[in-house]
PDB file of C-alpha atoms in Angstrom:
ATOM      1  CA  GLY A   1      11.368   6.032 -11.983  1.00 72.00           C
ATOM      2  CA  ALA A   2       9.003   8.047  -9.829  1.00 87.00           C
ATOM      3  CA  VAL A   3      10.369   8.736  -6.360  1.00 93.00           C
ATOM      4  CA  VAL A   4       8.436   9.626  -3.252  1.00 96.00           C
ATOM      5  CA  SER A   5      10.174  10.710  -0.079  1.00 96.00           C
ATOM      6  CA  GLN A   6       8.844  10.942   3.441  1.00 97.00           C
ATOM      7  CA  HIS A   7      10.149  12.759   6.470  1.00 97.00           C
ATOM      8  CA  PRO A   8      10.831  11.924   9.190  1.00 97.00           C
ATOM      9  CA  SER A   9      11.455   8.202   8.950  1.00 97.00           C
ATOM     10  CA  ARG A  10      11.004   7.746  12.674  1.00 97.00           C
ATOM     11  CA  VAL A  11       9.516   9.933  15.361  1.00 97.00           C
ATOM     12  CA  ILE A  12       8.924   9.442  19.056  1.00 97.00           C
ATOM     13  CA  CYS A  13       6.699  11.892  20.866  1.00 96.00           C
ATOM     14  CA  LYS A  14       4.912  12.322  24.136  1.00 96.00           C
ATOM     15  CA  SER A  15       1.200  11.763  24.461  1.00 97.00           C
ATOM     16  CA  GLY A  16      -0.760  14.942  23.743  1.00 97.00           C
ATOM     17  CA  THR A  17       1.721  16.482  21.337  1.00 97.00           C
ATOM     18  CA  SER A  18       1.312  16.935  17.582  1.00 97.00           C
ATOM     19  CA  VAL A  19       3.483  15.390  14.909  1.00 98.00           C
ATOM     20  CA  LYS A  20       3.833  16.458  11.271  1.00 97.00           C
ATOM     21  CA  ILE A  21       4.843  14.041   8.525  1.00 98.00           C
ATOM     22  CA  GLU A  22       5.862  15.282   5.091  1.00 97.00           C
ATOM     23  CA  CYS A  23       5.421  13.447   1.812  1.00 97.00           C
ATOM     24  CA  ARG A  24       7.137  14.698  -1.342  1.00 96.00           C
ATOM     25  CA  SER A  25       7.071  13.578  -4.934  1.00 95.00           C
ATOM     26  CA  LEU A  26      10.644  14.260  -6.030  1.00 95.00           C
ATOM     27  CA  ASP A  27      10.566  13.944  -9.801  1.00 92.00           C
ATOM     28  CA  PHE A  28       6.934  14.341 -10.748  1.00 93.00           C
ATOM     29  CA  GLN A  29       3.923  16.412  -9.874  1.00 93.00           C
ATOM     30  CA  ALA A  30       1.140  14.733  -7.974  1.00 91.00           C
ATOM     31  CA  THR A  31      -2.271  16.323  -7.790  1.00 90.00           C
ATOM     32  CA  THR A  32      -3.394  13.387  -5.694  1.00 93.00           C
ATOM     33  CA  MET A  33      -1.618  11.770  -2.781  1.00 95.00           C
ATOM     34  CA  PHE A  34      -2.815   9.163  -0.342  1.00 96.00           C
ATOM     35  CA  TRP A  35      -2.108   8.460   3.297  1.00 97.00           C
ATOM     36  CA  TYR A  36      -2.114   4.951   4.690  1.00 97.00           C
ATOM     37  CA  ARG A  37      -1.621   3.545   8.157  1.00 97.00           C
ATOM     38  CA  GLN A  38      -0.259   0.103   8.913  1.00 96.00           C
ATOM     39  CA  PHE A  39      -0.364  -1.546  12.328  1.00 95.00           C
ATOM     40  CA  PRO A  40       1.989  -4.470  13.070  1.00 92.00           C
ATOM     41  CA  LYS A  41       1.176  -7.604  11.083  1.00 91.00           C
ATOM     42  CA  GLN A  42      -1.740  -5.901   9.382  1.00 95.00           C
ATOM     43  CA  SER A  43      -2.437  -4.528   5.951  1.00 95.00           C
ATOM     44  CA  LEU A  44      -2.205  -0.961   4.752  1.00 95.00           C
ATOM     45  CA  MET A  45      -5.393   0.901   5.555  1.00 96.00           C
ATOM     46  CA  LEU A  46      -6.274   3.945   3.492  1.00 96.00           C
ATOM     47  CA  MET A  47      -6.824   6.943   5.750  1.00 96.00           C
ATOM     48  CA  ALA A  48      -7.427   9.770   3.313  1.00 96.00           C
ATOM     49  CA  THR A  49      -6.981  11.087  -0.186  1.00 95.00           C
ATOM     50  CA  SER A  50      -5.137  14.367  -0.414  1.00 91.00           C
ATOM     51  CA  ASN A  51      -5.990  16.655  -3.327  1.00 89.00           C
ATOM     52  CA  GLU A  52      -3.811  19.600  -4.253  1.00 88.00           C
ATOM     53  CA  GLY A  53      -5.611  22.852  -3.587  1.00 86.00           C
ATOM     54  CA  SER A  54      -8.693  21.336  -2.020  1.00 88.00           C
ATOM     55  CA  LYS A  55      -9.836  19.550   1.100  1.00 90.00           C
ATOM     56  CA  ALA A  56      -8.788  15.990   1.750  1.00 93.00           C
ATOM     57  CA  THR A  57     -11.266  13.151   1.544  1.00 94.00           C
ATOM     58  CA  TYR A  58     -11.228  10.937   4.623  1.00 96.00           C
ATOM     59  CA  GLU A  59     -12.171   7.284   4.817  1.00 94.00           C
ATOM     60  CA  GLN A  60     -14.933   6.207   7.122  1.00 93.00           C
ATOM     61  CA  GLY A  61     -13.817   6.097  10.729  1.00 93.00           C
ATOM     62  CA  VAL A  62     -10.843   8.438  10.285  1.00 95.00           C
ATOM     63  CA  GLU A  63     -11.172  11.644  12.304  1.00 94.00           C
ATOM     64  CA  LYS A  64     -10.427  14.609  10.068  1.00 93.00           C
ATOM     65  CA  ASP A  65      -9.829  16.901  13.045  1.00 95.00           C
ATOM     66  CA  LYS A  66      -7.239  14.543  14.448  1.00 96.00           C
ATOM     67  CA  PHE A  67      -5.415  13.760  11.221  1.00 97.00           C
ATOM     68  CA  LEU A  68      -4.939  17.076   9.455  1.00 96.00           C
ATOM     69  CA  ILE A  69      -3.912  16.893   5.833  1.00 95.00           C
ATOM     70  CA  ASN A  70      -2.545  19.748   3.772  1.00 92.00           C
ATOM     71  CA  HIS A  71      -1.654  19.472   0.083  1.00 90.00           C
ATOM     72  CA  ALA A  72      -0.519  22.978  -0.702  1.00 83.00           C
ATOM     73  CA  SER A  73       1.669  22.206  -3.693  1.00 91.00           C
ATOM     74  CA  LEU A  74       1.914  19.631  -6.453  1.00 91.00           C
ATOM     75  CA  THR A  75       4.857  17.952  -4.761  1.00 93.00           C
ATOM     76  CA  LEU A  76       4.088  18.140  -1.059  1.00 95.00           C
ATOM     77  CA  SER A  77       1.417  16.744   1.216  1.00 95.00           C
ATOM     78  CA  THR A  78       1.607  16.824   4.999  1.00 96.00           C
ATOM     79  CA  LEU A  79      -0.154  14.771   7.632  1.00 97.00           C
ATOM     80  CA  THR A  80      -0.367  16.173  11.137  1.00 97.00           C
ATOM     81  CA  VAL A  81      -1.375  13.857  13.935  1.00 97.00           C
ATOM     82  CA  THR A  82      -2.831  16.157  16.551  1.00 97.00           C
ATOM     83  CA  SER A  83      -2.941  15.366  20.265  1.00 96.00           C
ATOM     84  CA  ALA A  84      -1.259  12.035  19.630  1.00 97.00           C
ATOM     85  CA  HIS A  85      -1.999   9.097  21.896  1.00 96.00           C
ATOM     86  CA  PRO A  86      -0.291   5.714  22.237  1.00 97.00           C
ATOM     87  CA  GLU A  87      -2.962   4.081  20.066  1.00 96.00           C
ATOM     88  CA  ASP A  88      -1.833   6.345  17.204  1.00 97.00           C
ATOM     89  CA  SER A  89       1.522   4.577  17.196  1.00 97.00           C
ATOM     90  CA  SER A  90       1.794   3.039  13.770  1.00 97.00           C
ATOM     91  CA  PHE A  91       3.611   3.004  10.441  1.00 97.00           C
ATOM     92  CA  TYR A  92       2.329   5.833   8.256  1.00 98.00           C
ATOM     93  CA  ILE A  93       2.949   5.557   4.517  1.00 97.00           C
ATOM     94  CA  CYS A  94       2.135   8.116   1.862  1.00 97.00           C
ATOM     95  CA  SER A  95       1.614   7.433  -1.800  1.00 96.00           C
ATOM     96  CA  ALA A  96       1.521   9.663  -4.851  1.00 94.00           C
ATOM     97  CA  ARG A  97      -0.385   8.839  -7.990  1.00 91.00           C
ATOM     98  CA  LEU A  98       1.137   9.094 -11.451  1.00 89.00           C
ATOM     99  CA  VAL A  99      -1.316   8.078 -14.185  1.00 84.00           C
ATOM    100  CA  HIS A 100      -2.563   4.646 -13.082  1.00 78.00           C
ATOM    101  CA  GLU A 101       0.193   3.769 -10.662  1.00 85.00           C
ATOM    102  CA  GLN A 102       0.755   4.756  -7.061  1.00 90.00           C
ATOM    103  CA  PHE A 103       4.304   5.237  -5.794  1.00 93.00           C
ATOM    104  CA  PHE A 104       4.962   4.811  -2.109  1.00 94.00           C
ATOM    105  CA  GLY A 105       7.115   6.724   0.304  1.00 96.00           C
ATOM    106  CA  PRO A 106       9.417   4.836   2.675  1.00 96.00           C
ATOM    107  CA  GLY A 107       7.082   5.302   5.604  1.00 96.00           C
ATOM    108  CA  THR A 108       7.223   7.001   8.989  1.00 97.00           C
ATOM    109  CA  ARG A 109       7.217   4.989  12.161  1.00 97.00           C
ATOM    110  CA  LEU A 110       5.420   6.950  14.860  1.00 97.00           C
ATOM    111  CA  THR A 111       5.760   5.962  18.498  1.00 97.00           C
ATOM    112  CA  VAL A 112       3.686   7.836  21.051  1.00 97.00           C
ATOM    113  CA  LEU A 113       4.803   7.388  24.639  1.00 96.00           C
TER     114      LEU A 113
ATOM    115  CA  GLY B   1     -16.120   1.514  -1.932  1.00 75.00           C
ATOM    116  CA  GLU B   2     -13.795  -1.186  -3.154  1.00 82.00           C
ATOM    117  CA  ASN B   3     -13.481  -4.354  -1.087  1.00 90.00           C
ATOM    118  CA  VAL B   4     -10.535  -6.670  -1.658  1.00 95.00           C
ATOM    119  CA  GLU B   5     -10.350 -10.173  -0.214  1.00 97.00           C
ATOM    120  CA  GLN B   6      -7.057 -12.074  -0.221  1.00 98.00           C
ATOM    121  CA  HIS B   7      -6.316 -15.747   0.460  1.00 97.00           C
ATOM    122  CA  PRO B   8      -4.512 -17.475   2.037  1.00 98.00           C
ATOM    123  CA  SER B   9      -3.247 -15.404   4.942  1.00 97.00           C
ATOM    124  CA  THR B  10      -0.185 -17.629   5.329  1.00 98.00           C
ATOM    125  CA  LEU B  11       1.500 -19.939   2.874  1.00 98.00           C
ATOM    126  CA  SER B  12       4.497 -22.210   3.339  1.00 98.00           C
ATOM    127  CA  VAL B  13       6.146 -23.911   0.387  1.00 98.00           C
ATOM    128  CA  GLN B  14       9.294 -25.872  -0.195  1.00 98.00           C
ATOM    129  CA  GLU B  15      12.022 -24.174  -2.149  1.00 98.00           C
ATOM    130  CA  GLY B  16      11.480 -24.781  -5.848  1.00 97.00           C
ATOM    131  CA  ASP B  17       7.742 -25.291  -5.548  1.00 98.00           C
ATOM    132  CA  SER B  18       5.110 -22.861  -6.821  1.00 98.00           C
ATOM    133  CA  ALA B  19       3.027 -20.470  -4.748  1.00 98.00           C
ATOM    134  CA  VAL B  20      -0.373 -19.071  -5.663  1.00 98.00           C
ATOM    135  CA  ILE B  21      -2.173 -16.221  -3.924  1.00 98.00           C
ATOM    136  CA  LYS B  22      -5.698 -15.234  -4.848  1.00 98.00           C
ATOM    137  CA  CYS B  23      -7.693 -12.033  -4.545  1.00 97.00           C
ATOM    138  CA  THR B  24     -11.231 -10.986  -5.291  1.00 96.00           C
ATOM    139  CA  TYR B  25     -12.511  -7.449  -5.693  1.00 95.00           C
ATOM    140  CA  SER B  26     -15.928  -5.871  -5.650  1.00 93.00           C
ATOM    141  CA  ASP B  27     -15.834  -2.792  -7.884  1.00 89.00           C
ATOM    142  CA  SER B  28     -16.386  -3.762 -11.501  1.00 86.00           C
ATOM    143  CA  ALA B  29     -14.979  -0.379 -12.561  1.00 87.00           C
ATOM    144  CA  SER B  30     -11.501  -1.299 -11.281  1.00 88.00           C
ATOM    145  CA  ASN B  31      -9.091  -1.621 -14.181  1.00 89.00           C
ATOM    146  CA  TYR B  32      -5.658  -1.901 -12.641  1.00 91.00           C
ATOM    147  CA  PHE B  33      -4.488  -4.696 -10.354  1.00 94.00           C
ATOM    148  CA  PRO B  34      -1.051  -4.515  -8.759  1.00 95.00           C
ATOM    149  CA  TRP B  35       0.756  -6.918  -6.481  1.00 97.00           C
ATOM    150  CA  TYR B  36       3.182  -5.727  -3.835  1.00 96.00           C
ATOM    151  CA  LYS B  37       5.883  -7.401  -1.793  1.00 97.00           C
ATOM    152  CA  GLN B  38       6.619  -5.925   1.601  1.00 95.00           C
ATOM    153  CA  GLU B  39       9.542  -6.755   3.832  1.00 93.00           C
ATOM    154  CA  LEU B  40       9.462  -5.953   7.506  1.00 89.00           C
ATOM    155  CA  GLY B  41       9.534  -2.229   8.225  1.00 88.00           C
ATOM    156  CA  LYS B  42       9.763  -1.220   4.584  1.00 92.00           C
ATOM    157  CA  ARG B  43       7.457   0.245   1.982  1.00 93.00           C
ATOM    158  CA  PRO B  44       5.501  -2.020  -0.356  1.00 93.00           C
ATOM    159  CA  GLN B  45       7.366  -2.771  -3.564  1.00 94.00           C
ATOM    160  CA  LEU B  46       5.432  -3.260  -6.782  1.00 93.00           C
ATOM    161  CA  ILE B  47       6.359  -6.638  -8.253  1.00 96.00           C
ATOM    162  CA  ILE B  48       3.867  -6.978 -11.066  1.00 96.00           C
ATOM    163  CA  ASP B  49       0.622  -5.431 -12.234  1.00 94.00           C
ATOM    164  CA  ILE B  50      -2.035  -6.114 -14.808  1.00 94.00           C
ATOM    165  CA  ARG B  51      -4.577  -3.952 -16.558  1.00 91.00           C
ATOM    166  CA  SER B  52      -8.088  -5.012 -17.316  1.00 83.00           C
ATOM    167  CA  ASN B  53      -7.549  -5.377 -21.053  1.00 84.00           C
ATOM    168  CA  VAL B  54      -5.354  -8.469 -20.631  1.00 85.00           C
ATOM    169  CA  GLY B  55      -5.897 -11.789 -18.915  1.00 91.00           C
ATOM    170  CA  GLU B  56      -2.354 -12.718 -18.005  1.00 95.00           C
ATOM    171  CA  LYS B  57       1.045 -11.134 -17.587  1.00 95.00           C
ATOM    172  CA  LYS B  58       4.348 -12.784 -16.831  1.00 96.00           C
ATOM    173  CA  ASP B  59       7.712 -11.498 -15.664  1.00 95.00           C
ATOM    174  CA  GLN B  60      10.297 -14.234 -15.230  1.00 96.00           C
ATOM    175  CA  ARG B  61       9.147 -16.351 -12.264  1.00 97.00           C
ATOM    176  CA  ILE B  62       6.156 -14.165 -11.465  1.00 98.00           C
ATOM    177  CA  ALA B  63       2.823 -14.107 -13.252  1.00 98.00           C
ATOM    178  CA  VAL B  64      -0.559 -12.558 -12.633  1.00 97.00           C
ATOM    179  CA  THR B  65      -3.872 -13.743 -14.069  1.00 97.00           C
ATOM    180  CA  LEU B  66      -7.089 -11.762 -14.174  1.00 96.00           C
ATOM    181  CA  ASN B  67     -10.668 -12.908 -14.565  1.00 94.00           C
ATOM    182  CA  LYS B  68     -12.803  -9.781 -14.875  1.00 92.00           C
ATOM    183  CA  THR B  69     -16.045 -11.707 -15.129  1.00 92.00           C
ATOM    184  CA  ALA B  70     -15.445 -13.415 -11.814  1.00 93.00           C
ATOM    185  CA  LYS B  71     -13.661 -10.359 -10.358  1.00 94.00           C
ATOM    186  CA  HIS B  72     -10.619 -12.206  -9.219  1.00 94.00           C
ATOM    187  CA  PHE B  73      -6.905 -12.108  -9.913  1.00 96.00           C
ATOM    188  CA  SER B  74      -4.055 -14.297  -8.790  1.00 98.00           C
ATOM    189  CA  LEU B  75      -0.321 -14.119  -8.242  1.00 98.00           C
ATOM    190  CA  HIS B  76       1.775 -17.089  -9.291  1.00 98.00           C
ATOM    191  CA  ILE B  77       5.376 -17.514  -8.218  1.00 98.00           C
ATOM    192  CA  THR B  78       7.257 -20.436  -9.736  1.00 98.00           C
ATOM    193  CA  GLU B  79      10.551 -21.992  -8.637  1.00 98.00           C
ATOM    194  CA  THR B  80      10.303 -20.253  -5.282  1.00 98.00           C
ATOM    195  CA  GLN B  81      13.470 -19.217  -3.493  1.00 97.00           C
ATOM    196  CA  PRO B  82      14.095 -18.315   0.170  1.00 96.00           C
ATOM    197  CA  GLU B  83      14.369 -14.637  -0.770  1.00 95.00           C
ATOM    198  CA  ASP B  84      10.759 -14.766  -1.946  1.00 97.00           C
ATOM    199  CA  SER B  85       9.755 -15.007   1.709  1.00 96.00           C
ATOM    200  CA  ALA B  86       7.824 -11.835   2.561  1.00 97.00           C
ATOM    201  CA  VAL B  87       4.310 -10.501   2.877  1.00 97.00           C
ATOM    202  CA  TYR B  88       2.461 -10.069  -0.398  1.00 98.00           C
ATOM    203  CA  PHE B  89      -0.473  -7.737  -0.929  1.00 97.00           C
ATOM    204  CA  CYS B  90      -2.922  -7.443  -3.762  1.00 97.00           C
ATOM    205  CA  ALA B  91      -4.717  -4.171  -4.357  1.00 96.00           C
ATOM    206  CA  ALA B  92      -7.407  -2.647  -6.505  1.00 93.00           C
ATOM    207  CA  PRO B  93      -8.188   1.005  -7.237  1.00 86.00           C
ATOM    208  CA  PRO B  94      -9.244   3.621  -7.136  1.00 78.00           C
ATOM    209  CA  PRO B  95      -7.580   4.576  -4.880  1.00 88.00           C
ATOM    210  CA  LEU B  96      -5.622   1.477  -4.007  1.00 92.00           C
ATOM    211  CA  VAL B  97      -7.371  -0.665  -1.438  1.00 93.00           C
ATOM    212  CA  PHE B  98      -5.230  -3.508  -0.160  1.00 96.00           C
ATOM    213  CA  GLY B  99      -6.015  -7.084   0.674  1.00 96.00           C
ATOM    214  CA  LYS B 100      -5.078  -8.310   4.139  1.00 96.00           C
ATOM    215  CA  GLY B 101      -1.846  -9.807   2.920  1.00 97.00           C
ATOM    216  CA  THR B 102      -0.279 -13.247   2.587  1.00 98.00           C
ATOM    217  CA  ARG B 103       2.797 -14.198   4.550  1.00 97.00           C
ATOM    218  CA  LEU B 104       4.806 -16.448   2.276  1.00 97.00           C
ATOM    219  CA  SER B 105       7.511 -18.638   3.757  1.00 97.00           C
ATOM    220  CA  VAL B 106       9.827 -20.541   1.445  1.00 97.00           C
ATOM    221  CA  ILE B 107      11.519 -23.384   3.246  1.00 96.00           C
ATOM    222  CA  ALA B 108      14.988 -24.274   2.042  1.00 92.00           C
TER     223      ALA B 108
END
């Protein structure tokens, strides 16, 4: 089956620093990847759609200058949380599309102190 | 964009009973409707999906029904077991927009 990996699985950082999260499709090429955020006891909220070779499309209310997305290859998308603050602490999950289905990475738990 | 409503938010059933979770969607162009099970701290796991050209799909104890006219689809779990306890999400594309989730508790 289609496998999506994410790195790191957990990260703790100080307020004001930047954190990069990588999402890789391991056995298929993904022209489109998605980034979600999930706060405790809540649903997955779509943050942005990442398109290989072009700019990401952000959902309403998501700051594109704070959440930088780069999709430079068909198997890798990165999300950089810039100037992280405690309210950015969350579970970040990427997803890669293959035909109709979306395959999810294992998630990255970000804690900002 | 797509809007997905899911009910109920919590559901408790006795072991062996059936559980039903319902979702409605807004975008009539949506043609793929997956259901996910998520355990604490883990990624969502696809448990069943249905495409718009069929009205029902079954996989052992799990079934999904779709009513495109009414724009709603439902998850049915029969003969529930304690290991079915988790949070379940419906979703509709594109891209996948999730319902708020249903916390299912199966009481032994």
